């Protein structure tokens, strides 16, 4: 099939495009910059120039495709309201273009806030509904279009989709360690994160696009629950830095914006996703990736 991908030159998106092409699909990708456009063209991807605010561009590209992967997000931590509004509007534009077609729309989501006191599962409904909630309630907004003939699917990613070249949450934690000279965890470090290697996550997205029924929630999760203290210890070992607890009152000053996430419980399972898609992760685990130098070779942020 021909797939339109937002975020096609991003961390998860670029690996997903590679997986799509390897599986015999063709792709078009949204690109704001010349650099992104060049990277996509080099792979043989059709470039769609524009950004998430260009709703007519999104709708036109979606209408011309056999399926859509919405993997982009502004991630503007200084303007969460604007980021959430843009996310919701983009999902509405993409889904609106697919009404009545039964074509797939995979919407990126996350596992944060789905469950308390246990790992979240695919059976957990997303509690964020409406434009003023996390990610603008985009997962549930996408599902609103199922009754209108859109095969909407949610792809929930682990808080760390890791690998060499990652500039996401683990990279931010590493940057905080370098700035401060210590690898920190918050409080007792017993809160846990799910994790997945980026190549495994890309495969979940592609398999979901191909196979998942409308209304499916997929979990791109390889490791269910890694204590944040173990993450800090692995970072400390890789960087040759001491490891210490950071008082929650000092977490924002030490970590920056990532503190709000590093102190959260974000564990999750993926049994239903594995059973549905026949997916089994094959990439390295998070601690293994850190130990192998996936983050310690990165430049200081």
C-alpha angles and dihedrals in degrees: 000000000000110000129197111212128194112202088027094152095042129099100274094023096056092052091045091052089052090052092048093051093046089053092055101260126128124226146200119200137202113240130181099180137048089240092055091045092051092049091052094045090053089060094048094255119147109242121229107192116219146067139253092279092059095088096169089054091050093048093048094050092046092050090053094051134080090223141000133224112196104198101143126102130166093229090197100164090186091059110034092158092056092043092052093046092051091048093052094046091049092052090049092051094047095044092044090058091054099049111135095009102094086221119147125260114186112196120197115234139154143235098240115123097005098116140008125219095005141050113281120243136200088261091066111100115225107255094205110099126162137025096287096058132085112305087001090283087286097156093057092039089057090052090053087074096056091090088052095060102270120131093222117186130179118220107198113198128206115251087253120043093179141192143111109314095025113149095182135098099318090049088054091050090050090049090053090051091052093048095049101033092235133083105231139195125189120255112322093343094230096126109105138223131205116226141194135180112246094240091054091048091051090054092052090054094049094045090048091052090052101040118012119108122232113285095026121149112208126194117211091202126138100164117038106203129005114174111238089230089063090050090052091047091052091049091048092051092048093049098037092241132136117256122229143165116255116213109242088236089060098040097098092052092047102041106021118213092345090071091080089060101035089060094051130096105241107162121143144168131223106198094124092048092050092049094047099045102027086237124159121174116241103174126099121280122253098256090045090051092050092048091050091058102258090141107017092069092055119108120258109272 
